[in-house]
Coordinates of C-alpha atoms in Angstrom, one line a residue:
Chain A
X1 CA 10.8 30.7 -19.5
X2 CA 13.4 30.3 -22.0
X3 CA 15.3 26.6 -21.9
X4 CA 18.1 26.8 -19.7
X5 CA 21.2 24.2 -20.3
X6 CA 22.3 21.7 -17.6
X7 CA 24.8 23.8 -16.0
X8 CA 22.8 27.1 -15.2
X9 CA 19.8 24.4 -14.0
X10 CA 22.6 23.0 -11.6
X11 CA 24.5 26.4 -10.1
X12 CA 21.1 29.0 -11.6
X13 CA 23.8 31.1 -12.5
X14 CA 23.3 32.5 -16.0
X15 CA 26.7 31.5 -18.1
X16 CA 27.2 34.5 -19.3
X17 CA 27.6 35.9 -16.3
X18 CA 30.6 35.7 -14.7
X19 CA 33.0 38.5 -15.5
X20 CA 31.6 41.9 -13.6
X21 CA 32.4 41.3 -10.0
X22 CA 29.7 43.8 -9.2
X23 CA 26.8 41.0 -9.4
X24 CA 25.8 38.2 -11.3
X25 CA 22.1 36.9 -13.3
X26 CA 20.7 34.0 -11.9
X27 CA 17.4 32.2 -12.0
X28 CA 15.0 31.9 -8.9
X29 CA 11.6 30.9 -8.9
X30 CA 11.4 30.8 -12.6
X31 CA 12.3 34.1 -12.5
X32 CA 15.8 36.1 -14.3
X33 CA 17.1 38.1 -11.0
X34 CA 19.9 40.0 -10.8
X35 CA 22.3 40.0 -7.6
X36 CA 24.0 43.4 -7.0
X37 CA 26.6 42.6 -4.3
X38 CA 27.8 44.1 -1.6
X39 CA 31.3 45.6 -3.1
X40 CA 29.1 47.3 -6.1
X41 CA 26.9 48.8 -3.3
X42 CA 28.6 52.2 -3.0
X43 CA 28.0 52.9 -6.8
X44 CA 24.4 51.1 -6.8
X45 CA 23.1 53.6 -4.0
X46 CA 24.8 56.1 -5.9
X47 CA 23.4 55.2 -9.1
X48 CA 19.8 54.6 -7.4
X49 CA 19.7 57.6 -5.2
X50 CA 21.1 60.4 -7.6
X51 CA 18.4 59.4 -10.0
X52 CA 20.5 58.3 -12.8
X53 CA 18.4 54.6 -13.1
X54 CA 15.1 56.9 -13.1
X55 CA 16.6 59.2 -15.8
X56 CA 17.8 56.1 -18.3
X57 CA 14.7 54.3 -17.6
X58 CA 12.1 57.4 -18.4
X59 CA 14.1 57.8 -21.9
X60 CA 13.7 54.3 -22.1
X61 CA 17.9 53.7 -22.1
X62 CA 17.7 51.2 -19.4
X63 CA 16.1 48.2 -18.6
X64 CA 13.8 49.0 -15.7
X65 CA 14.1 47.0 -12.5
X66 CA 12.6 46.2 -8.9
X67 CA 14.4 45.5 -5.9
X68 CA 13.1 42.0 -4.5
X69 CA 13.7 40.1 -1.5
X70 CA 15.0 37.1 -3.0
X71 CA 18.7 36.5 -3.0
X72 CA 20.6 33.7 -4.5
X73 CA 21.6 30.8 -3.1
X74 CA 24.6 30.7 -1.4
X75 CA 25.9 33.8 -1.9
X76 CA 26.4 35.8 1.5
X77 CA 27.9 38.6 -0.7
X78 CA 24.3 39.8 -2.0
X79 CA 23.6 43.5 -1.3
X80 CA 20.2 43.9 -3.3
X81 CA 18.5 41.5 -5.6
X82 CA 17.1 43.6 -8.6
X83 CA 14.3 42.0 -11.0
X84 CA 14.7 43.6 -14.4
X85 CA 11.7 43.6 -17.0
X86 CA 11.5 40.4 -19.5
X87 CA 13.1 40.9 -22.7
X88 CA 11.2 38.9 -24.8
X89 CA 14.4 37.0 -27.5
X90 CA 17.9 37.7 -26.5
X91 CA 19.3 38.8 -29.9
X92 CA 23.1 39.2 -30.1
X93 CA 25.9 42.1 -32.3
X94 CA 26.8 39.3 -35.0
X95 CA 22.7 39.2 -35.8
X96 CA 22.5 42.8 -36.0
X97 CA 22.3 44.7 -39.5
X98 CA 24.0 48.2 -39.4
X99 CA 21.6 50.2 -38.4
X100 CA 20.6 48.2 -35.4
X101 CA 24.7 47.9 -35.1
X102 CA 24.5 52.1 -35.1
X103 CA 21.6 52.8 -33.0
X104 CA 22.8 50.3 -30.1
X105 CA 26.4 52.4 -30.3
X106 CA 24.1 55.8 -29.9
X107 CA 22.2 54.6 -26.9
X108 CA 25.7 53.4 -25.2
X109 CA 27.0 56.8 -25.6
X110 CA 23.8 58.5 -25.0
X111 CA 23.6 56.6 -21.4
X112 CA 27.5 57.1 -20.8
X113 CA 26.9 61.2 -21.4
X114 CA 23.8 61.1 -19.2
X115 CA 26.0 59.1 -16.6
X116 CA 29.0 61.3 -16.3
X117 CA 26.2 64.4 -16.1
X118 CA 25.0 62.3 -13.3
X119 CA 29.0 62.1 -11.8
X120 CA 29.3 58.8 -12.9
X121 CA 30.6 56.7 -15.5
X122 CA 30.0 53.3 -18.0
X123 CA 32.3 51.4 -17.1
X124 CA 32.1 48.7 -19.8
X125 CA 30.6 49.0 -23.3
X126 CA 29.9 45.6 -24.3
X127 CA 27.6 45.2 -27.3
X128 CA 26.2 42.2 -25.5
X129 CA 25.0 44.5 -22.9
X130 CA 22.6 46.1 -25.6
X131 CA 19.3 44.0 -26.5
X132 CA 16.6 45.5 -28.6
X133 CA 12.9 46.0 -26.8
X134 CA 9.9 47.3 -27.8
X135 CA 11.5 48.1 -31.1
X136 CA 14.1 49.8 -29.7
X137 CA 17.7 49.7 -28.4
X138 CA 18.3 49.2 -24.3
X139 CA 21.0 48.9 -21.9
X140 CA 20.2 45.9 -20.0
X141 CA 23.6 45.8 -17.6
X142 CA 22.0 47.6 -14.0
X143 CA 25.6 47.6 -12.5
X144 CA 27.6 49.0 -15.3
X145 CA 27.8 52.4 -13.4
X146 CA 30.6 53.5 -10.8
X147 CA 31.6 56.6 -9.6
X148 CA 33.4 58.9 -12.0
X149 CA 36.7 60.2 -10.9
X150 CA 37.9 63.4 -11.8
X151 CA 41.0 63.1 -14.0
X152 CA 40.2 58.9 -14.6
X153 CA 40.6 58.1 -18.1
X154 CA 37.3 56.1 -19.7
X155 CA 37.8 52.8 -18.8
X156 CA 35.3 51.0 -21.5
X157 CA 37.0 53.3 -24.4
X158 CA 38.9 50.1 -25.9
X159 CA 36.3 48.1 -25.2
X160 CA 33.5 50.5 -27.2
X161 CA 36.0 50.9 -30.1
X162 CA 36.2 47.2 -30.7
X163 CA 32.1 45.9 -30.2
X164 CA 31.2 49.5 -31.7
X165 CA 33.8 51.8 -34.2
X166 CA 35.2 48.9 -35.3
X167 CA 32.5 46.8 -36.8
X168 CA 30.4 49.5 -37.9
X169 CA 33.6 51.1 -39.8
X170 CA 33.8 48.3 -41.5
X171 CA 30.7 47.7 -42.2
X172 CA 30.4 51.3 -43.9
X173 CA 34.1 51.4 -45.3
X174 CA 34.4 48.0 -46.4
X175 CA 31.8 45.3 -46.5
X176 CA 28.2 44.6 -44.2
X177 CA 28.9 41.2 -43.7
X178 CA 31.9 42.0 -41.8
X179 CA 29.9 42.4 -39.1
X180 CA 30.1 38.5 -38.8
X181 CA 33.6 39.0 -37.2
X182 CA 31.9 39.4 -34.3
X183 CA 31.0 35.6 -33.9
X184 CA 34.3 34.9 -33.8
X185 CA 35.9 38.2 -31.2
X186 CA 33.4 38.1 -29.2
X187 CA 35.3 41.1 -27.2
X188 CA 34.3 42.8 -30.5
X189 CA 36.9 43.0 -33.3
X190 CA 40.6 43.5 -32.3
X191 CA 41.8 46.6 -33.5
X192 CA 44.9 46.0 -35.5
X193 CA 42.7 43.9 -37.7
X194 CA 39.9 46.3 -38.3
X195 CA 42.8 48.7 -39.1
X196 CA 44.6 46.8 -41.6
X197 CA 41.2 45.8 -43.1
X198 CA 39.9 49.7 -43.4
X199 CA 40.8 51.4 -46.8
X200 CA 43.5 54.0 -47.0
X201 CA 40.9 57.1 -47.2
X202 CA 39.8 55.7 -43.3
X203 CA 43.0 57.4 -42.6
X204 CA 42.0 60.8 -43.8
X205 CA 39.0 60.9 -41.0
X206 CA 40.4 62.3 -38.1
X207 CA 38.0 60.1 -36.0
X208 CA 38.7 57.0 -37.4
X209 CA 42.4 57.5 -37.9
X210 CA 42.7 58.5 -33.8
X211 CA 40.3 56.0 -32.8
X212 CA 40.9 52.8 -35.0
X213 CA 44.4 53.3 -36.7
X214 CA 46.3 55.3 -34.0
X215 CA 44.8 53.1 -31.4
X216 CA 45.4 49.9 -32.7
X217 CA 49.2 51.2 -33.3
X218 CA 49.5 52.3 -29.4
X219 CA 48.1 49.0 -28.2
X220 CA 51.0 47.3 -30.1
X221 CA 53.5 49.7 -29.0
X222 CA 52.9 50.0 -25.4
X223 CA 51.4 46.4 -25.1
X224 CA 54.5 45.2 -23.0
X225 CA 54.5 48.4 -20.8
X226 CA 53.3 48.2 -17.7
X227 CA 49.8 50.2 -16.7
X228 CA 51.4 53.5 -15.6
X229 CA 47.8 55.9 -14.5
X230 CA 50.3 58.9 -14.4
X231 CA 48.2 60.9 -16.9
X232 CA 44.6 62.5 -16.1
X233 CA 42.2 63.4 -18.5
X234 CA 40.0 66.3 -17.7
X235 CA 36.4 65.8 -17.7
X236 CA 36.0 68.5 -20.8
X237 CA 38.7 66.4 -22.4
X238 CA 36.0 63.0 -21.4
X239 CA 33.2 64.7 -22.9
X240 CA 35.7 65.7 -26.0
X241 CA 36.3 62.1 -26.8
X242 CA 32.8 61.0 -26.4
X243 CA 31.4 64.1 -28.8
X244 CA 34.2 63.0 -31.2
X245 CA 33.5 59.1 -31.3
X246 CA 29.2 59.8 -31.3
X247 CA 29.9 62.6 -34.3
X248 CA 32.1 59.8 -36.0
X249 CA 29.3 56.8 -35.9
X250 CA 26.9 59.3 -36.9
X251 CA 28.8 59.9 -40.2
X252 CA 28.8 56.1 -40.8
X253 CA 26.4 55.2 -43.4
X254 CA 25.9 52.1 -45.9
X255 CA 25.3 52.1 -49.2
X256 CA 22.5 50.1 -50.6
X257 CA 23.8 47.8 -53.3
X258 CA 20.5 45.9 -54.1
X259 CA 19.5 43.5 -52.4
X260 CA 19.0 39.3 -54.2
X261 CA 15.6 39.3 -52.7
X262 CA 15.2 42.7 -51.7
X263 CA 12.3 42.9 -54.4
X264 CA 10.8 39.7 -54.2
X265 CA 7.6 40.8 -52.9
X266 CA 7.2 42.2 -56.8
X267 CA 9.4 39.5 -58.7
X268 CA 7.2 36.4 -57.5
X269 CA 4.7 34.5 -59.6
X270 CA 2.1 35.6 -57.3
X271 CA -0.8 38.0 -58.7
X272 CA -2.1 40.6 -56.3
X273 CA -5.4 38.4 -55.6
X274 CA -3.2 35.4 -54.9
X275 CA -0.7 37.3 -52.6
X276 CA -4.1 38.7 -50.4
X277 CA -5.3 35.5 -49.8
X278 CA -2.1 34.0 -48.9
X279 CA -1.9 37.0 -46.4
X280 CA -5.3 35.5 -44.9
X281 CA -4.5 32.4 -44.3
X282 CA -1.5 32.8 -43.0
X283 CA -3.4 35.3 -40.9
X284 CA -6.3 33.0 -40.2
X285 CA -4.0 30.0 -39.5
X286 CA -2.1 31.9 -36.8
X287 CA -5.1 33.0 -34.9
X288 CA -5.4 29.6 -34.5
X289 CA -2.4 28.7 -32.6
X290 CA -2.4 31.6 -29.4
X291 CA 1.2 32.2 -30.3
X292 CA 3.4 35.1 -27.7
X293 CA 5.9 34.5 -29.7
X294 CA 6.7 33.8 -33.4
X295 CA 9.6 33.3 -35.7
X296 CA 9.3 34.3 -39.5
X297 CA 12.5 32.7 -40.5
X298 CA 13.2 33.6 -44.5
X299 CA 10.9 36.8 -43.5
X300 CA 12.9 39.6 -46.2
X301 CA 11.6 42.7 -45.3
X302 CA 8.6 41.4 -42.9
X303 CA 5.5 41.4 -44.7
X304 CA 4.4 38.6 -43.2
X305 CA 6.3 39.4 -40.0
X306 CA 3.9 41.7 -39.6
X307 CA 0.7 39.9 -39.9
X308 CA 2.0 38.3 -36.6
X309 CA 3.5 41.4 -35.0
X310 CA 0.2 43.3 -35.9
X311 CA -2.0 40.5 -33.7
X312 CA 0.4 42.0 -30.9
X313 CA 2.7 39.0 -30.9
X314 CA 6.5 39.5 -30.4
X315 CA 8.1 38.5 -33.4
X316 CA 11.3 37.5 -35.0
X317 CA 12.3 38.1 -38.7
X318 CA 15.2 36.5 -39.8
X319 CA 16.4 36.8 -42.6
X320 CA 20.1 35.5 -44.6
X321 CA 20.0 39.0 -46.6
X322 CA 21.7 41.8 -44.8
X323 CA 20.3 44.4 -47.0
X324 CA 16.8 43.2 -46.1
X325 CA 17.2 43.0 -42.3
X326 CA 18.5 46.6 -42.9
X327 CA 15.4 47.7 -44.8
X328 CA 12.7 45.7 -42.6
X329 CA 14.7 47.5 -39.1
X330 CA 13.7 50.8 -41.0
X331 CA 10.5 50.1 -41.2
X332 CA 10.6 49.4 -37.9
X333 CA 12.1 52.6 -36.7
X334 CA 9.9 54.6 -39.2
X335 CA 7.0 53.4 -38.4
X336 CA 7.7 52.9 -34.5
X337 CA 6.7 48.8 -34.3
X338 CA 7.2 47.5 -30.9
X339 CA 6.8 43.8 -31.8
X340 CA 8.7 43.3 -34.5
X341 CA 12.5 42.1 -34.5
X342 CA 14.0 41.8 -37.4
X343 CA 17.5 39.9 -37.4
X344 CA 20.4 38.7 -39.7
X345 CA 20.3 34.7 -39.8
X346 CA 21.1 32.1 -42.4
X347 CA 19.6 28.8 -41.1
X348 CA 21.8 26.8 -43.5
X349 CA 24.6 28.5 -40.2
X350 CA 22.5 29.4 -37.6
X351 CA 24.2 31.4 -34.7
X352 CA 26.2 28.7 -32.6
X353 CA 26.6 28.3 -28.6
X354 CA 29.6 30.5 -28.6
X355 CA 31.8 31.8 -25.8
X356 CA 33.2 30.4 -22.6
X357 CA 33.0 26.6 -22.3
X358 CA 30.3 26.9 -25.0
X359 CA 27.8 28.3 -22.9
X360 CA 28.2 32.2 -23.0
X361 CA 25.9 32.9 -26.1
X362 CA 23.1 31.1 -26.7
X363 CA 22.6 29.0 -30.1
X364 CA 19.3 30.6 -32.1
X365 CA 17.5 26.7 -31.3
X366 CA 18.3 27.2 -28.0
X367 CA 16.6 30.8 -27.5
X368 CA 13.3 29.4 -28.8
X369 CA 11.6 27.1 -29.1
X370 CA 8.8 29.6 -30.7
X371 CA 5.1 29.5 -30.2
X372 CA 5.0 29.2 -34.1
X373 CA 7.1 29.0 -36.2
X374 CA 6.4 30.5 -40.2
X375 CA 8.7 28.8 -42.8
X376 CA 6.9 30.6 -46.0
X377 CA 9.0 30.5 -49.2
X378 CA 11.8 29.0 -47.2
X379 CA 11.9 25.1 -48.3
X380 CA 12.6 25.1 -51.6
X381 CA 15.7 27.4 -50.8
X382 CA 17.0 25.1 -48.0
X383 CA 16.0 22.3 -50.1
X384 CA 17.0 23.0 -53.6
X385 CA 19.2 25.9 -52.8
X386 CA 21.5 23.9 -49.9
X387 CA 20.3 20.7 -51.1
X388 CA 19.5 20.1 -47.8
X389 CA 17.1 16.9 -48.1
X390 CA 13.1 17.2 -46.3
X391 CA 13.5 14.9 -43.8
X392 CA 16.5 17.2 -42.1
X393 CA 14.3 20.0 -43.0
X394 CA 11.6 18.7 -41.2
X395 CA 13.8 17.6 -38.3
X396 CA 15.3 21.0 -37.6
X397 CA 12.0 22.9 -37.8
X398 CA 10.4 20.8 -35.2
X399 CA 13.6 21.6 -32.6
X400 CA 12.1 25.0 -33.0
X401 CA 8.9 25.2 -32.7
X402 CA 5.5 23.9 -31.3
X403 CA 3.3 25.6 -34.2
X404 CA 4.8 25.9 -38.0
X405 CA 2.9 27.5 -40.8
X406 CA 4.7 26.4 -43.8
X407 CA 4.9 27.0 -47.5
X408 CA 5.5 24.0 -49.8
X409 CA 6.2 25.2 -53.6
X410 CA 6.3 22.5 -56.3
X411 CA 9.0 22.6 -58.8
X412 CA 6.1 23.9 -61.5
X413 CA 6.9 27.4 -59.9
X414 CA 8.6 29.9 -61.5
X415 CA 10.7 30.5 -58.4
X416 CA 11.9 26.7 -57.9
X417 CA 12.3 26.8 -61.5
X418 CA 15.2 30.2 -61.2
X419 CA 16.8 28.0 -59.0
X420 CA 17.3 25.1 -61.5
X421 CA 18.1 26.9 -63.7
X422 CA 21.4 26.8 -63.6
X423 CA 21.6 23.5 -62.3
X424 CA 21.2 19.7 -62.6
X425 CA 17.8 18.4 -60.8
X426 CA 19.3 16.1 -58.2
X427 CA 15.6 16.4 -56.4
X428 CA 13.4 13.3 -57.5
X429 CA 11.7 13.6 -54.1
X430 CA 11.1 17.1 -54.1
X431 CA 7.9 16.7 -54.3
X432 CA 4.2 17.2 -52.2
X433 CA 3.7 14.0 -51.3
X434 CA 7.3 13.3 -49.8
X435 CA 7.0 16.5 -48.5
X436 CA 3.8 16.0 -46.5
X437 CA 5.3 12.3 -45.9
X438 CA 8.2 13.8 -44.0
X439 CA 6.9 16.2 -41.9
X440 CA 4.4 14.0 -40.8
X441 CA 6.7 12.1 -38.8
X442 CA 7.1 14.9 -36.3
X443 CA 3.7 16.9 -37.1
X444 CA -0.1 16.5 -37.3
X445 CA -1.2 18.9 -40.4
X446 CA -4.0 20.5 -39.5
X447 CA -4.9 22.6 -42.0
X448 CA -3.8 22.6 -45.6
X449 CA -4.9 25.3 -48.2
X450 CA -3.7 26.0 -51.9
X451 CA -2.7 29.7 -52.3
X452 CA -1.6 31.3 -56.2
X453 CA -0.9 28.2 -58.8
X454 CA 0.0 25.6 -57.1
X455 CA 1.8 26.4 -53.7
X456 CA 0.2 24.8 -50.3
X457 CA -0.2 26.8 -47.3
X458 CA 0.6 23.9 -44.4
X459 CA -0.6 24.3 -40.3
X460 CA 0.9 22.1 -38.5
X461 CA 1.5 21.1 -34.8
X462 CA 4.1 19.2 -33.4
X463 CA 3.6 15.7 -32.2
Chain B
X1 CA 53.5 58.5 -37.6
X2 CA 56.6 61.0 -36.1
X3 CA 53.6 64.0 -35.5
X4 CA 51.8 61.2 -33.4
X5 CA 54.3 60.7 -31.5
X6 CA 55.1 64.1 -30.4
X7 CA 51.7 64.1 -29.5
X8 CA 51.7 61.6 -27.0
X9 CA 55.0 63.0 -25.6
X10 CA 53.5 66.3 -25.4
X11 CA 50.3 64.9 -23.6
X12 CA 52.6 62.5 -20.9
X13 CA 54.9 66.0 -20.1
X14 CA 52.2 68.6 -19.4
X15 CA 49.5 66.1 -18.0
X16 CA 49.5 65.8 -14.2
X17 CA 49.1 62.7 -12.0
X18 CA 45.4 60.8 -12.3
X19 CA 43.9 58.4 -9.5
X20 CA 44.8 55.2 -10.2
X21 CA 41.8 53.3 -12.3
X22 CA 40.4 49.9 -11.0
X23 CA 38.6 48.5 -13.5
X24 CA 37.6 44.6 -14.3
X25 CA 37.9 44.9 -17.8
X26 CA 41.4 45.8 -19.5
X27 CA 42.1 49.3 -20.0
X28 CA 45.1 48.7 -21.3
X29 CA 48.4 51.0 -21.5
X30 CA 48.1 52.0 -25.5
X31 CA 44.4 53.0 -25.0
X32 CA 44.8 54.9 -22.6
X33 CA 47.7 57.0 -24.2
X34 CA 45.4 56.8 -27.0
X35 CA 42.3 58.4 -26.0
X36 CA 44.0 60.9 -23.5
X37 CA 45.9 62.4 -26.3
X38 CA 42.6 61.9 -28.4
X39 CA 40.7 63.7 -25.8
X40 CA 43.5 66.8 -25.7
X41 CA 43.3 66.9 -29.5
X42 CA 39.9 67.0 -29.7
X43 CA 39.1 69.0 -26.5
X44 CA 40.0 72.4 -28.0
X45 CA 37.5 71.7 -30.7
X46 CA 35.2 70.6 -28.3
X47 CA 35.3 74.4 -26.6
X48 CA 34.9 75.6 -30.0
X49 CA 31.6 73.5 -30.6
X50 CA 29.9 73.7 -26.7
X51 CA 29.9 77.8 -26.8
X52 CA 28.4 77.1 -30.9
X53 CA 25.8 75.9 -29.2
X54 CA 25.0 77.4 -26.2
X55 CA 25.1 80.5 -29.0
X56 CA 22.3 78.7 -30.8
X57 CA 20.6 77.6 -28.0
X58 CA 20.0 80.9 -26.9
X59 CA 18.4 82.5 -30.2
X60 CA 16.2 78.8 -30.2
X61 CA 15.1 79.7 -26.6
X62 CA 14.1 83.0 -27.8
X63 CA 11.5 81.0 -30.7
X64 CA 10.7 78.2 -28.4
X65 CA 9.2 80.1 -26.1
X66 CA 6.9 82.1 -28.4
X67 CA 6.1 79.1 -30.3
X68 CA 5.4 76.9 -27.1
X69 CA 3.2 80.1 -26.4
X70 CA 1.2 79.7 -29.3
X71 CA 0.8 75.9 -28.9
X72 CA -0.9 77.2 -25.7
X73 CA -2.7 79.2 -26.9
X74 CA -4.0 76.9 -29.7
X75 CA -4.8 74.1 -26.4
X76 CA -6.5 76.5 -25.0
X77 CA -8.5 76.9 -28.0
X78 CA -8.9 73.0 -28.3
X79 CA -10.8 72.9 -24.5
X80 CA -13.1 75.5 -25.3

């Protein structure tokens, strides 16, 4: 089970879950349950017995659940306790390249279309509410249903245009990395600022103009008037707006500008023979360590990703290049992988606990620690790169994992030698010896293997 | 900006009264102006684009049906 902080060990309430009256996530028996109380129950049976939960979760939309008789403690309000299936790492929107960003918008409209066919409605469209499992996007939120009202307007549509439109327009119309936004409006981007970010032509897309420009301009005009629910909108009109916003983030694309590692697999100093064998020990050294899960942190597209994710172990690519992320999720999706995740991270700024009092969205070293950890190609960047020195290096990687396969490469590389380049060599100890020297204080190596010209393959496990 | 505004007049005159919506998050007023002239706009198009369909659907169902026959056929083939 995933390492819980002090106050979710004190009330077993998760932290994040605290705004949907409906029911809350708590932990019970070293199990994630899910409490669906008793003022939600009118839209849970309705949900439930219509069929609408058996629909999403045969398309694989929703998360699938079981009812359970456990309830939490202390709440006399509890209609049905609901186990929902593991997800294996919680990711979140700001590590998300666009096309994960796009497909998690497609599945939120996909469920809300099936919903109002079923007479009900999403009534929140939080991007939070989205992880990815099995290789693929799913609704994880059991009680975001109700009842659809004829005439009701969509109550999540401001909420969708800011964690959806928003980001992803400007990610297409203006810059990728403006998806980072997100770590900071964490009720997704605010409107007026995505629409004074957008380029003028945004305006000439009648989606985008109605949807991001006109919007933004009617929350600012009618932000002081009082919630008047004199209008109705028609459930063709509901089903209008939906068609219009789902044709709109399908025309979003990116355009590939190249990515600064995005060809490394064929710009390193590695011969063919050399890159193999690399592959097996990797290989060989993580049959070794009976991982479930692994991290491949500086993993560019996933090659090596996927000597883990092959073995059947769920694993976690991250990766600082957005353009990379974006290429390994498509190889992903093309090739249909359902153990491979890969997400955008720079460890020199790891994802923070962000949020309410902190505690509402987990840090990336508090969602592991990782069975293994595989830090190949990485040190020289944090190192030389960041000039972060080896003892934090090897500090920080032991908060993270009980396993690490890592790659040490000497300044005689060609690599390390690109990056000094263009700069002094501040880095007397960069060298093997302090290397081993430091990592030893938190890790037994186990194995040790050359691989190519002079680059060591390290196993290690954690003291 | 003057067209989008006789938009939204035009949607608050010939709309008629809604239920009142309960929600937990924040619909807010602008938003919903927003997407219920949005939805108006776009509805007509909408019409236009569901009977498209439902147009295309029809001559598909027509070639589905003859090619899911021969896929039968072809299973059938595969047993014996």
């Amino acid at each position: 089970m995933k390492k819980r902080n002090r106050k979710e060990e004190k009330s077993n309430i998760v932290s994040s879950s605290f705004r949907d009256p409906s029911g809350s996530l708590f932990f019970k028996e070293g199990r994630l349950l899910r409490s669906v109380n008793i003022s939600y129950k009118e839209h849970y049976d309705m949900a439930s017995g219509a069929g609408l939960f058996k629909s999403l979760v045969r398309d694989a939309l929703l998360i699938p659940h079981e009812e359970v008789a456990l309830a939490a403690e202390g709440n006399a309000d509890t209609y049905k306790t609901l186990a929902p299936e593991k997800i294996s790492f919680v990711s979140y929107p700001y590590e998300w390249c666009f096309g994960q960003f796009k497909d998690a918008a497609l599945t939120t409209l996909e469920i809300q279309k099936r919903a109002l066919s079923f007479g009900m409605v999403l009534k929140d469209a939080s991007a939070f509410n989205i992880q990815f499992h099995n290789g693929r996007p799913i609704f994880i939120d059991t009680l975001s249903f109700e009842r659809y009202e004829e005439g009701s307007p969509w109550i999540a549509y401001r909420q969708f245009c800011q964690h959806f439109l928003a980001p992803l327009a400007l990610m297409s119309h203006k810059d990728q990395r403006l998806s980072q936004l997100f770590r900071i409006f964490l009720d997704g981007i605010p409107l007026n600022l995505a629409s004074s970010l957008l380029p003028l032509r945004t305006y000439f897309s009648p989606a985008l103009l109605g949807h991001i420009h006109m919007h933004a301009r009617g929350q600012e005009k009618f932000s002081h008037q009082k919630f008047t629910p004199s209008l109705r909108m028609s459930l063709h009109g509901m089903r209008a707006l939906i068609d219009n916003i789902e044709g709109a983030v399908r025309r979003l694309t990116i355009k590939s500008a190249g990515t600064e590692w995005g060809d490394y697999y064929g710009n390193t100093n590695y011969t063919e023979e050399s890159f193999g064998r690399k592959k097996e020990v990797v290989s060989r050294f993580l049959r070794r360590t009976n991982s479930h899960i692994v991290w491949d942190l500086g993993a560019n597209m996933g090659e090596f990703s996927r000597i883990a994710s092959d073995m059947g172990i769920q694993t976690i690519a991250l990766d600082n290049d957005i353009e990379a992320v974006e290429k390994n999720y498509g190889i992903v999706v093309q090739k249909k992988e359902k153990n491979l995740l890969p997400l955008l991270c720079d460890l020199t700024n790891p994802s923070p606990n962000v949020g309410w009092d902190n505690a509402e969205r987990d840090s990336l070293s508090k969602r592991g620690p990782a069975d293994t950890v595989l830090a190949l190609a990485l040190v020289h960047h944090l190192a030389i790169t960041n000039n972060t020195p080896l003892a934090m290096v090897a500090a920080y990687l032991r908060t993270v994992c009980r396993n690490l396969i890592i790659e040490f490469v000497p300044k005689t590389d060609s690599q390390v030698k690109r990056l000094l380049a263009t700069r002094k060599d501040i880095f007397p100890n960069y060298h093997e010896k302090a290397f081993e020297k430091e990592f030893e204080k938190y890790f037994t190596i186990v194995a040790k293997e050359t691989v190519g010209a002079a680059r060591c393959l390290y196993l290690m496990i954690k003291k | 900006m003057q067209k989008g505004r006789l938009v939204i007049v035009f949607v608050f005159i010939f709309f008629a009264v809604a239920p009142p919506a309960h929600a937990y998050i924040d619909l807010g007023t602008g938003s919903f102006i927003v997407q219920t002239s949005l939805a108006f706009i776009f509805g007509a198009g909408f019409i236009v684009k569901s009977y498209w369909h439902r147009l295309i659907s029809l001559f598909k169902k027509t070639s589905t049906t003859s090619s899911s026959e021969t896929g039968a056929v072809e299973h059938e083939k595969e047993k014996s």
